[in-house]
Structures are given as C-alpha cells and as structure tokens.
PDB file of C-alpha atoms in Angstrom:
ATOM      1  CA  UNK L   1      -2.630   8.877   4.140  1.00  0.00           C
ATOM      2  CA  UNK L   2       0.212  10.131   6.371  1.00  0.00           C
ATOM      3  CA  UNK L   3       2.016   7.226   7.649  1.00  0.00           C
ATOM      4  CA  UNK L   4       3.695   7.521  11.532  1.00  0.00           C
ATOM      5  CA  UNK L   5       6.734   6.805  12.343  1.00  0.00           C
ATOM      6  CA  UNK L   6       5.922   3.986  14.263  1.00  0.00           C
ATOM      7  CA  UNK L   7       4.132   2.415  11.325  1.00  0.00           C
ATOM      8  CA  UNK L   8       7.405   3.006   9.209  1.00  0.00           C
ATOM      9  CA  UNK L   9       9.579   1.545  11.416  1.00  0.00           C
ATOM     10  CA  UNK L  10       7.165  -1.407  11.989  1.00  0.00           C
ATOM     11  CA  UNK L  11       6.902  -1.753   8.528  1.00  0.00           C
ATOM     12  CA  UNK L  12      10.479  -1.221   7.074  1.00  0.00           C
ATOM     13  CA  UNK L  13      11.209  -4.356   6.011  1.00  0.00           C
ATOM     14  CA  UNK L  14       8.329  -5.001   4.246  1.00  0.00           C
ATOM     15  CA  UNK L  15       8.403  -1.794   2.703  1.00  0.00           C
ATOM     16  CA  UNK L  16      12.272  -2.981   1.620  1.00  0.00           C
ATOM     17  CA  UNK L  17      10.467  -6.199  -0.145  1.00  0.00           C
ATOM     18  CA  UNK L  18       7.138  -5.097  -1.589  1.00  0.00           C
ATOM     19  CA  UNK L  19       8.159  -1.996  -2.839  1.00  0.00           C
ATOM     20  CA  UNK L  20      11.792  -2.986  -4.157  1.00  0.00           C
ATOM     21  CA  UNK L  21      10.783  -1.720  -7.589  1.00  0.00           C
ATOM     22  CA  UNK L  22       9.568   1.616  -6.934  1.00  0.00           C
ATOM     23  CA  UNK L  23      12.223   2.406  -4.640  1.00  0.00           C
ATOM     24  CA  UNK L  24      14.488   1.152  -7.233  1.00  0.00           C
ATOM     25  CA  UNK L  25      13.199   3.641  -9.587  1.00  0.00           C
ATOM     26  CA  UNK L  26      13.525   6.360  -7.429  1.00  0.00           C
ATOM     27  CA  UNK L  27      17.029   5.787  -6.846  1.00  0.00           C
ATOM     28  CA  UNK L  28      18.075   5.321 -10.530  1.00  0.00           C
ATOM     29  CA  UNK L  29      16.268   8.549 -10.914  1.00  0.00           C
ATOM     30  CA  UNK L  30      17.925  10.472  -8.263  1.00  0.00           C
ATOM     31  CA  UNK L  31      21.481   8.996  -9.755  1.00  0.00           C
ATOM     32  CA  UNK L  32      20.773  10.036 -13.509  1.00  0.00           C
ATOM     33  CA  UNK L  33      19.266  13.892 -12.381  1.00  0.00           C
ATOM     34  CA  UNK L  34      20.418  16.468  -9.926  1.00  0.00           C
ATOM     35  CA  UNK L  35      17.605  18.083 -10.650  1.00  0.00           C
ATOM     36  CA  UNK L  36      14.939  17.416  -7.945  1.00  0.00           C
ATOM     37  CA  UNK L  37      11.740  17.733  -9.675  1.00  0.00           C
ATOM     38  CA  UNK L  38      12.891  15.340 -12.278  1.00  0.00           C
ATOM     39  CA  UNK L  39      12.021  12.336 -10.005  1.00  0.00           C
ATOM     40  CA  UNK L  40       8.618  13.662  -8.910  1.00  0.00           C
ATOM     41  CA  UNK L  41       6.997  10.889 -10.821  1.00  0.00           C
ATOM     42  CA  UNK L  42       9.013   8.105  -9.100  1.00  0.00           C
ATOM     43  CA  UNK L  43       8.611   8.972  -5.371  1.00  0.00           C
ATOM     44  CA  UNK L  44       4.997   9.530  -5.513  1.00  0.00           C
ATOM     45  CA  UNK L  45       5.599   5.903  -6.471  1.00  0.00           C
ATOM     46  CA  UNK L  46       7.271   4.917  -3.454  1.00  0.00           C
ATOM     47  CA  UNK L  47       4.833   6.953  -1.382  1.00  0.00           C
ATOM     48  CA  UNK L  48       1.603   5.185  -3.252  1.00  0.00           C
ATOM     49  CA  UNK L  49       3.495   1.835  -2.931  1.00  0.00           C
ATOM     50  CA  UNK L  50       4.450   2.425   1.085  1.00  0.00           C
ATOM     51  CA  UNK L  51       0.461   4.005   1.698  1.00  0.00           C
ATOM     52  CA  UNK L  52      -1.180   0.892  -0.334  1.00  0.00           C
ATOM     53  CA  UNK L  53       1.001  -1.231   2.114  1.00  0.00           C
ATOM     54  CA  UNK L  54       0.261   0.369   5.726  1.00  0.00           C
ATOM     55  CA  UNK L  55      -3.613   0.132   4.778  1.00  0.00           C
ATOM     56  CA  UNK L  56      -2.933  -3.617   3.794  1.00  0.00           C
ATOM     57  CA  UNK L  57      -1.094  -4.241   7.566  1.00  0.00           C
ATOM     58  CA  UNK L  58      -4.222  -2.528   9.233  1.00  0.00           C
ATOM     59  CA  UNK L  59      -6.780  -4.330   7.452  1.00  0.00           C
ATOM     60  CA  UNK L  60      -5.242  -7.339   7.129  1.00  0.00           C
ATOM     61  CA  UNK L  61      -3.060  -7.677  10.333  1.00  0.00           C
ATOM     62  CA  UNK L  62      -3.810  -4.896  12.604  1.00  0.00           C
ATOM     63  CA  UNK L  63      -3.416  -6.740  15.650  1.00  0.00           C
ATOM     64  CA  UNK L  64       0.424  -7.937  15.163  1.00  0.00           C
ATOM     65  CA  UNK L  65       0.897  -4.366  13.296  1.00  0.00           C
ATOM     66  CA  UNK L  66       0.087  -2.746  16.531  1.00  0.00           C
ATOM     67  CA  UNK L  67       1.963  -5.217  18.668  1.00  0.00           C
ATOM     68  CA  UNK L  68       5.362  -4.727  16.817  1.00  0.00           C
ATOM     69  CA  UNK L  69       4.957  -1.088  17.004  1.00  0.00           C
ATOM     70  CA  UNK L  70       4.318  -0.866  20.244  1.00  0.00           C
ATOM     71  CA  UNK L  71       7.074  -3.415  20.793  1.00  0.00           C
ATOM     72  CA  UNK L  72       9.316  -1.305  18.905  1.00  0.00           C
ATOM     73  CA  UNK L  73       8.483   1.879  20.339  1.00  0.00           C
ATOM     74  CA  UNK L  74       9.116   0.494  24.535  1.00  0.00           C
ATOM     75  CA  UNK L  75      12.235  -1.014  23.331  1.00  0.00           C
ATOM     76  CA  UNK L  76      14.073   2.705  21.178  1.00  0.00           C
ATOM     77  CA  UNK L  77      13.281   0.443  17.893  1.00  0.00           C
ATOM     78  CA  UNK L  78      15.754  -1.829  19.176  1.00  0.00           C
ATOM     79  CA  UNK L  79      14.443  -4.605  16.672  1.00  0.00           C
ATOM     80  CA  UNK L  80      16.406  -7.366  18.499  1.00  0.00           C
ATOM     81  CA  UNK L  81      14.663  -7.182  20.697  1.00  0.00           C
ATOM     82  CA  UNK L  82      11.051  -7.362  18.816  1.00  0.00           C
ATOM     83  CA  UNK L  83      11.724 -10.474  17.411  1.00  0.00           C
ATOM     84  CA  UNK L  84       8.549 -12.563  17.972  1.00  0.00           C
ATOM     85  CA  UNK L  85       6.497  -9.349  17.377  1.00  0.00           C
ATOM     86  CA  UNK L  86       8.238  -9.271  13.776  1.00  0.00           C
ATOM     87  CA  UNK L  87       7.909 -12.669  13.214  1.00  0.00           C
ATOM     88  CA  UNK L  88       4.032 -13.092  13.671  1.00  0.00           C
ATOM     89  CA  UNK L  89       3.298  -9.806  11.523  1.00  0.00           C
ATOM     90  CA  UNK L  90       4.953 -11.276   8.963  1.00  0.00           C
ATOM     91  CA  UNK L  91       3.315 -14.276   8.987  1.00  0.00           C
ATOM     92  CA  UNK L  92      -0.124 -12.596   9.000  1.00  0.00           C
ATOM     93  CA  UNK L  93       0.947 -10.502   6.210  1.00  0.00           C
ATOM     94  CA  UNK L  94       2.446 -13.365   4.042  1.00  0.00           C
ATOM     95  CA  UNK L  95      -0.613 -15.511   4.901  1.00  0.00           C
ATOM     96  CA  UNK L  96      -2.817 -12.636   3.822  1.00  0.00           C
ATOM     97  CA  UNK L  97      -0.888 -12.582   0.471  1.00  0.00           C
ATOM     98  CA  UNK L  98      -1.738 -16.178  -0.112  1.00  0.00           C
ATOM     99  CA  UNK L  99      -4.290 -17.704   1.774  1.00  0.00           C
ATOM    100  CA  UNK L 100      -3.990 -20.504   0.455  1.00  0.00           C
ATOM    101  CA  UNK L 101      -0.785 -20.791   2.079  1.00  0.00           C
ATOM    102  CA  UNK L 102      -1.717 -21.690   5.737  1.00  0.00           C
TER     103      UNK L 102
END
C-alpha cells in the first residue's frame, strides 16, 4: 500500500510512537553501514510497520483520519493549528487499541 502524503503527515506522530522500534533499527543500521543495501531488511520494517498503521487509522478511525488531513492540508500542515483534529484521532486510535479503555 502506497501511503499519501497527507496520510503521513496526519499520521506522523503516531508513526513516531508505534513504530519507535523499527525506526530505531533502521537508524542503528544506517549508523553501523555505509553501505545502502545493508539495511534493506530494516526499512521494509519501517515501511510494513507505517502500512499496518495507515490501514489501522482507516478502519478503525477513518472519519477523524480524514478530518486531520484535510485539516492539515487547508492549513500548509500548520499543525497548530489542527489541534482538535489531532486530538480526537488520537483518541479514536488509542480507544481502538484498548477498548476497554473508554
């Protein structure tokens, strides 16, 4: 699945948190090779992790998905101004983690 840019941006800081330890694999990679095809492996991790979580937002939370990308994208991603919109997609998606939760 090819992720937009809208859905990246919309989804950065989630990306930051659910995929902390691919990412974090990556870049250890990246530091102990110059070689570039030495970390193959790792970012087909991060881009598995980051695909897995953009089909969780649209199932689970499509609605406030769509509304902070759309938010973001009238504003020039000025996320300051998307504040709310962040807010309640969060909340959908940590609810939809636990449901318990509520």
């Amino acid at each position: 699945m090819a992720a937009s840019s809208a859905q990246l941006h919309a989804s950065a800081h989630l990306i930051a948190k659910e995929c902390k330890g691919p990412n974090y694999q990556y870049l250890l990679c990246k530091k102990q090779s110059l070689n570039p095809a030495a970390c193959l492996a790792e970012g087909a991790g991060v881009k598995t992790c980051v695909d897995d979580l953009i089909t969780r937002l649209n199932s689970t939370c499509e609605a406030p998905f769509l509304k902070f990308q759309k938010c973001l994208k009238d504003t020039n991603n000025a996320y300051e101004k998307c504040v709310k919109q962040k807010a309640a997609l969060h909340a959908c998606f940590e609810g939809a983690k636990s449901p318990g939760k509520k």
